[in-house]
Short mmCIF file of C-alpha atoms and ligand atoms in Angstrom, two decimals:
data_model
loop_
_atom_site.label_atom_id
_atom_site.label_comp_id
_atom_site.label_asym_id
_atom_site.label_seq_id
_atom_site.Cartn_x
_atom_site.Cartn_y
_atom_site.Cartn_z
CA MET A 26 7.74 7.29 3.83
CA GLU A 27 10.71 5.46 2.68
CA LEU A 28 10.96 2.19 1.04
CA THR A 29 12.32 0.47 4.39
CA ALA A 30 9.81 2.69 7.15
CA LEU A 31 6.92 1.55 5.19
CA ASN A 32 7.70 -2.15 5.05
CA ARG A 33 8.09 -2.09 8.59
CA SER A 34 5.07 -0.24 8.83
CA PHE A 35 3.32 -1.61 6.54
CA GLY A 36 4.78 -4.87 5.30
CA LYS A 37 3.48 -8.41 5.92
CA LEU A 38 5.77 -11.00 5.04
CA GLY A 39 4.66 -12.94 2.01
CA ALA A 40 2.18 -10.69 1.35
CA ILE A 41 2.63 -6.93 0.94
CA ALA A 42 5.99 -5.22 0.30
CA PHE A 43 7.59 -2.08 -1.05
CA SER A 44 9.70 -1.87 -3.42
CA MET A 45 11.09 0.44 -6.37
CA SER A 46 9.55 -0.23 -9.10
CA PRO A 47 11.96 -0.19 -12.43
CA LEU A 48 9.45 2.17 -13.90
CA GLY A 49 10.84 4.37 -11.92
CA GLY A 50 8.45 5.32 -8.54
CA PRO A 51 7.64 3.42 -4.96
CA ILE A 52 5.01 0.26 -5.33
CA VAL A 53 3.57 -2.00 -3.18
CA ARG A 54 2.91 -5.69 -4.42
CA LEU A 55 0.36 -7.12 -2.92
CA ARG A 56 0.01 -11.37 -2.80
CA SER A 57 -2.92 -13.89 -2.12
CA GLN A 58 -4.06 -17.14 -3.27
CA GLY A 59 -1.29 -17.36 -5.68
CA ASN A 60 -2.66 -14.06 -7.39
CA GLU A 61 -0.42 -10.33 -7.22
CA ALA A 62 -1.44 -7.08 -7.33
CA LEU A 63 1.26 -4.00 -7.98
CA ILE A 64 0.18 -0.66 -6.86
CA ALA A 65 2.19 2.26 -7.34
CA LEU A 66 2.31 5.03 -4.61
CA GLN A 67 1.78 7.68 -7.57
CA GLY A 68 -2.30 7.83 -8.01
CA GLY A 69 -2.78 4.85 -6.24
CA HIS A 70 -2.65 3.77 -9.37
CA VAL A 71 -3.18 -0.03 -9.86
CA LEU A 72 -0.70 -1.29 -12.68
CA SER A 73 -0.86 -5.00 -12.62
CA TRP A 74 -2.83 -8.06 -11.62
CA THR A 75 -2.60 -11.32 -12.53
CA CYS A 76 -5.07 -13.95 -11.39
CA GLY A 77 -4.94 -17.49 -12.29
CA GLY A 78 -1.28 -16.92 -13.66
CA ILE A 79 -2.57 -14.90 -16.31
CA GLU A 80 -2.23 -10.71 -16.31
CA ARG A 81 -5.77 -9.26 -16.77
CA LEU A 82 -4.87 -5.68 -16.94
CA TRP A 83 -2.89 -3.92 -19.94
CA LEU A 84 -0.16 -1.22 -19.04
CA SER A 85 1.37 0.78 -22.37
CA PRO A 86 4.86 -0.72 -22.17
CA VAL A 87 6.45 2.94 -22.51
CA SER A 88 4.83 3.56 -18.94
CA GLN A 89 7.01 5.73 -16.71
CA LEU A 90 6.40 6.60 -13.11
CA ASP A 91 7.35 10.35 -11.44
CA THR A 92 7.32 12.08 -14.35
CA GLY A 93 4.71 14.31 -13.97
CA LYS A 94 2.36 12.64 -16.13
CA ALA A 95 -0.57 10.28 -15.57
CA VAL A 96 0.68 6.56 -16.63
CA ARG A 97 -1.54 4.85 -19.62
CA GLY A 98 -3.16 1.54 -18.61
CA GLY A 99 -3.81 -0.09 -15.35
CA ILE A 100 -6.63 1.12 -13.11
CA PRO A 101 -6.30 5.44 -13.47
CA VAL A 102 -7.75 6.74 -10.37
CA CYS A 103 -9.73 9.68 -12.41
CA TRP A 104 -10.83 12.38 -9.37
CA PRO A 105 -12.36 14.79 -8.74
CA TRP A 106 -13.86 14.88 -12.40
CA PHE A 107 -13.92 12.35 -15.38
CA GLY A 108 -13.25 13.36 -18.47
CA PRO A 109 -12.52 17.22 -19.55
CA HIS A 110 -13.06 19.66 -16.38
CA PRO A 111 -16.65 20.68 -16.40
CA PHE A 112 -15.73 24.44 -17.58
CA ASP A 113 -12.31 25.03 -17.37
CA GLU A 114 -10.47 23.47 -20.56
CA THR A 115 -7.11 24.27 -19.32
CA LYS A 116 -7.17 21.62 -16.63
CA ALA A 117 -5.98 18.28 -17.32
CA ALA A 118 -8.69 15.57 -18.40
CA HIS A 119 -9.41 12.77 -15.55
CA GLY A 120 -8.96 15.06 -12.58
CA PHE A 121 -5.42 15.70 -10.77
CA VAL A 122 -5.11 13.02 -8.25
CA ARG A 123 -3.58 10.71 -10.93
CA THR A 124 0.26 12.45 -10.59
CA ARG A 125 0.39 12.87 -6.63
CA ARG A 126 2.04 10.89 -4.53
CA TRP A 127 -0.87 8.67 -2.14
CA GLU A 128 0.11 8.09 1.25
CA VAL A 129 -0.16 4.61 2.84
CA ALA A 130 -3.14 4.28 5.66
CA SER A 131 -3.62 0.92 6.29
CA THR A 132 -2.55 -2.46 5.32
CA GLU A 133 -4.11 -6.01 6.29
CA ALA A 134 -2.99 -9.86 5.54
CA THR A 135 -5.00 -13.00 6.56
CA THR A 136 -4.93 -16.21 4.48
CA GLU A 137 -7.68 -15.49 2.57
CA THR A 138 -7.61 -12.06 1.54
CA VAL A 139 -4.96 -8.72 1.33
CA LYS A 140 -6.06 -5.33 1.71
CA LEU A 141 -4.12 -2.06 1.11
CA VAL A 142 -5.27 1.20 1.95
CA LEU A 143 -4.12 4.56 0.27
CA ALA A 144 -5.22 7.63 0.87
CA TYR A 145 -4.50 11.35 -0.71
CA GLU A 146 -5.86 14.52 0.93
CA THR A 147 -6.16 17.82 -1.13
CA GLY A 148 -3.53 20.58 -0.27
CA MET A 149 -2.32 23.98 -0.85
CA THR A 150 -1.11 22.89 -3.71
CA ASP A 151 -4.85 21.53 -5.20
CA LEU A 152 -6.88 24.64 -4.07
CA ALA A 153 -5.72 26.49 -7.32
CA ILE A 154 -7.24 23.59 -9.50
CA TRP A 155 -9.63 22.62 -7.36
CA PRO A 156 -10.80 24.62 -4.40
CA GLN A 157 -12.03 22.18 -1.98
CA GLU A 158 -11.07 19.99 1.12
CA ALA A 159 -11.33 16.75 0.69
CA GLU A 160 -10.06 13.33 1.03
CA VAL A 161 -9.71 10.60 -1.31
CA ARG A 162 -9.24 7.07 0.12
CA LEU A 163 -8.37 3.47 -3.01
CA THR A 164 -8.86 -0.05 -0.98
CA VAL A 165 -7.69 -2.54 -2.75
CA GLN A 166 -8.64 -6.23 -2.33
CA LEU A 167 -6.71 -9.16 -3.43
CA ASP A 168 -7.93 -12.86 -2.93
CA ALA A 169 -9.46 -14.95 -5.81
CA GLY A 170 -10.28 -11.66 -7.40
CA LEU A 171 -9.81 -7.69 -7.14
CA ALA A 172 -11.69 -5.65 -5.70
CA LEU A 173 -11.69 -1.99 -5.63
CA SER A 174 -13.44 0.89 -3.22
CA LEU A 175 -12.75 4.48 -3.90
CA GLY A 176 -13.59 6.84 -1.02
CA THR A 177 -14.46 10.32 -0.87
CA SER A 178 -15.03 12.51 2.40
CA ASN A 179 -15.95 16.30 2.05
CA LEU A 180 -13.75 17.68 4.55
CA GLY A 181 -15.01 20.94 3.94
CA ASP A 182 -17.85 23.70 4.70
CA VAL A 183 -19.00 23.55 1.28
CA PRO A 184 -21.02 21.23 -0.33
CA PHE A 185 -19.23 20.06 -3.77
CA ILE A 186 -20.00 18.22 -6.80
CA MET A 187 -17.78 15.72 -8.53
CA THR A 188 -17.58 12.96 -11.53
CA GLN A 189 -14.78 10.12 -11.17
CA ALA A 190 -13.83 6.96 -12.44
CA LEU A 191 -11.86 3.64 -11.82
CA HIS A 192 -10.77 3.67 -15.48
CA THR A 193 -9.45 0.21 -16.10
CA TYR A 194 -7.89 -0.95 -18.87
CA PHE A 195 -8.36 -4.83 -19.42
CA ALA A 196 -5.68 -7.21 -21.41
CA VAL A 197 -7.51 -8.94 -23.87
CA SER A 198 -6.36 -11.26 -26.74
CA ASP A 199 -7.59 -9.05 -29.96
CA VAL A 200 -10.29 -6.84 -28.96
CA SER A 201 -12.22 -8.01 -32.44
CA CYS A 202 -13.23 -10.95 -30.29
CA THR A 203 -13.84 -9.42 -27.23
CA MET A 204 -17.41 -8.24 -26.21
CA VAL A 205 -19.29 -6.35 -23.13
CA GLU A 206 -22.46 -7.94 -21.46
CA GLY A 207 -24.54 -6.06 -19.31
CA LEU A 208 -25.31 -3.20 -21.03
CA ASP A 209 -28.37 -4.36 -23.44
CA GLY A 210 -30.90 -1.83 -23.63
CA LEU A 211 -29.20 0.94 -21.92
CA SER A 212 -29.08 4.59 -23.26
CA TYR A 213 -25.31 5.87 -24.06
CA ILE A 214 -23.55 8.99 -24.79
CA ASP A 215 -21.56 8.53 -28.10
CA LYS A 216 -18.47 10.48 -27.81
CA VAL A 217 -17.75 9.35 -31.06
CA ASP A 218 -20.90 10.54 -32.84
CA GLY A 219 -21.33 13.86 -31.44
CA GLY A 220 -22.31 13.25 -27.94
CA ILE A 221 -25.77 12.05 -28.70
CA HIS A 222 -27.76 9.31 -27.01
CA LYS A 223 -28.37 5.75 -28.41
CA SER A 224 -29.46 2.77 -26.86
CA GLN A 225 -27.41 -0.65 -26.85
CA LYS A 226 -28.81 -3.41 -28.38
CA GLY A 227 -27.34 -6.51 -27.18
CA ALA A 228 -23.86 -7.21 -26.36
CA VAL A 229 -21.12 -4.24 -27.12
CA ALA A 230 -18.64 -5.18 -29.57
CA ILE A 231 -15.74 -3.29 -30.73
CA GLU A 232 -15.51 -2.13 -34.33
CA GLY A 233 -13.30 1.16 -35.05
CA GLU A 234 -12.71 3.81 -32.14
CA VAL A 235 -15.39 3.68 -29.05
CA ASP A 236 -15.75 5.86 -26.56
CA ARG A 237 -19.20 5.65 -24.89
CA ILE A 238 -20.94 6.61 -21.77
CA TYR A 239 -23.70 4.02 -20.53
CA LEU A 240 -26.06 5.18 -18.02
CA GLY A 241 -28.56 3.41 -15.90
CA ASP A 242 -27.94 -0.12 -13.80
CA THR A 243 -24.61 -0.90 -14.83
CA SER A 244 -23.63 -2.96 -11.87
CA ARG A 245 -23.48 -6.30 -13.03
CA LEU A 246 -21.01 -6.58 -16.64
CA ALA A 247 -18.64 -9.29 -17.76
CA LEU A 248 -16.07 -8.88 -20.68
CA VAL A 249 -16.09 -12.19 -22.77
CA ASP A 250 -12.87 -12.56 -25.00
CA GLN A 251 -13.92 -14.90 -27.09
CA GLY A 252 -9.87 -15.77 -27.33
CA THR A 253 -7.48 -16.42 -30.74
CA GLY A 254 -5.78 -19.36 -31.83
CA ALA A 255 -3.02 -18.82 -30.12
CA LEU A 256 -4.92 -17.02 -26.99
CA PRO A 257 -7.22 -18.67 -24.79
CA ALA A 258 -10.60 -17.74 -24.12
CA ARG A 259 -11.50 -15.83 -20.91
CA ARG A 260 -14.50 -14.30 -19.19
CA LEU A 261 -14.03 -11.70 -16.34
CA GLY A 262 -17.41 -10.52 -14.06
CA ILE A 263 -17.60 -7.18 -13.18
CA THR A 264 -20.14 -5.89 -10.30
CA SER A 265 -20.07 -2.17 -9.15
CA ARG A 266 -21.52 -0.48 -6.68
CA GLY A 267 -22.19 3.19 -6.50
CA SER A 268 -22.69 3.97 -9.76
CA LYS A 269 -25.47 4.59 -12.20
CA SER A 270 -23.17 4.85 -15.12
CA ALA A 271 -20.21 2.90 -17.17
CA VAL A 272 -17.61 3.91 -19.92
CA VAL A 273 -16.53 1.42 -22.94
CA TRP A 274 -13.44 2.86 -24.69
CA ASN A 275 -11.26 1.30 -27.48
CA PRO A 276 -8.77 4.29 -29.27
CA SER A 277 -8.39 2.37 -32.43
CA VAL A 278 -5.66 3.50 -34.40
CA ASP A 279 -6.12 7.03 -35.58
CA LYS A 280 -6.54 7.94 -31.66
CA THR A 281 -3.60 5.43 -30.94
CA ARG A 282 -1.41 7.38 -33.08
CA ARG A 283 -2.28 10.61 -31.67
CA LEU A 284 -1.86 9.71 -28.03
CA GLY A 285 1.43 8.83 -28.64
CA ASP A 286 1.95 6.76 -25.50
CA MET A 287 0.32 2.93 -25.98
CA GLY A 288 3.74 1.81 -26.95
CA SER A 289 2.83 1.07 -30.79
CA ASP A 290 -0.27 1.79 -33.58
CA GLU A 291 -1.36 -1.74 -32.81
CA ALA A 292 -1.51 -1.45 -29.18
CA TRP A 293 -5.14 -0.74 -29.19
CA ARG A 294 -5.82 -4.55 -30.45
CA ARG A 295 -4.36 -5.64 -27.10
CA MET A 296 -6.83 -3.52 -24.42
CA LEU A 297 -10.41 -2.51 -23.86
CA CYS A 298 -11.28 -0.24 -21.16
CA ILE A 299 -14.48 -1.03 -19.46
CA GLU A 300 -14.27 1.97 -16.97
CA THR A 301 -16.66 2.17 -13.63
CA THR A 302 -17.64 5.48 -13.22
CA ASN A 303 -19.68 8.29 -12.06
CA ALA A 304 -20.32 9.95 -15.61
CA GLY A 305 -22.14 11.73 -17.51
CA ASP A 306 -25.40 12.67 -15.82
CA ASP A 307 -23.86 10.30 -13.21
CA LEU A 308 -23.31 13.43 -11.02
CA VAL A 309 -22.31 12.98 -7.02
CA ARG A 310 -22.84 15.60 -4.74
CA LEU A 311 -21.17 15.76 -1.23
CA ALA A 312 -22.54 17.95 1.73
CA PRO A 313 -19.91 18.97 4.13
CA GLY A 314 -19.22 15.85 6.56
CA ASP A 315 -20.53 13.46 3.61
CA ASP A 316 -18.61 10.37 2.53
CA PHE A 317 -19.54 8.50 -1.10
CA VAL A 318 -17.99 5.29 -2.17
CA LEU A 319 -17.74 3.72 -5.68
CA SER A 320 -16.47 0.27 -6.08
CA VAL A 321 -16.28 -2.74 -8.40
CA ARG A 322 -15.16 -5.97 -8.11
CA TYR A 323 -13.41 -8.60 -10.54
CA LEU A 324 -13.83 -12.18 -10.82
CA PRO A 325 -12.62 -14.53 -13.72
CA GLY A 326 -15.31 -17.01 -14.80
O1 TA6 B 430 -12.66 7.01 -19.95
C1 TA6 B 430 -12.36 7.53 -22.13
C2 TA6 B 430 -11.75 8.49 -22.00
O2 TA6 B 430 -12.43 10.11 -22.04
C3 TA6 B 430 -11.18 9.05 -23.74
O3 TA6 B 430 -11.68 9.70 -24.24
C4 TA6 B 430 -9.57 8.87 -23.43
O4 TA6 B 430 -9.75 10.47 -23.97
C5 TA6 B 430 -9.24 7.98 -22.62
O5 TA6 B 430 -10.15 8.32 -21.13
C6 TA6 B 430 -8.35 8.26 -21.69
O6 TA6 B 430 -7.80 9.88 -21.46
P1 TA6 B 430 -6.46 10.41 -20.91
O7 TA6 B 430 -6.33 11.17 -19.96
O8 TA6 B 430 -6.28 9.21 -19.82
O9 TA6 B 430 -5.51 10.16 -22.27
#
């Protein structure tokens, strides 16, 4: 559906508007309580979230839309698998919906909150990659904070197992003075150290490349950015449901260079991924007709 029709059908004056992004694809802008979010129809991808006048997400300055490549930064939707494909390494990491065009299902705006629902239903082109019939829906709710719900429905007649993630790239003043609280005592898979299982002691500090899948109660986390002389300290609460895992990732300098799409070799200093997942041992099995929701809410303070 093109932009005029989208605005006619789903736009809400002053709250919800569709436009063409300078990144090269259609986006929707949500506004509520002086806060704003930008979401691309490609991948149901949240590109930006400003809250209290501060951009809370990191987005690579070289990101482009509609290039067939996933956008680096924001909140990628990794579905219907997280990380490498479970048994076919020729398939793209983190599933295939990041580069698909999602449809607008509904919009809603009140004085307190604004809501957008985007949906993607697997089709013929996907069967070769993933032979299941399913629909994935992303609900984005903007108010004093930002909430996302990722719902999956099994539309087929056979069960399937999936993993997934809301792979959020947070903007930080400097990753060396940033920590993640709420994971103390949990076991984690250390992907930088041969995938061995370790136990977290205290808050997670970021020293060198960090790529960890934490397992257990990850429902109440916090990003604690102590700030630098130039940039203020800030804290962000991260509460989730439907997840028994979480990922903390920072590529550091070598992987930043290998990725080649972070915008600069030093970009890793200004971002930290804290991902709400069903990953590692935290698998989701959906019987025919079943639904499953993974959700997260971000709130400053
Ligand atoms: O969630 C962490 C991770 O799995 C890292 O290993 C790294 O690969 C990152 O995701 C980015 O993946 P992408 O496919 O977006 O380049």
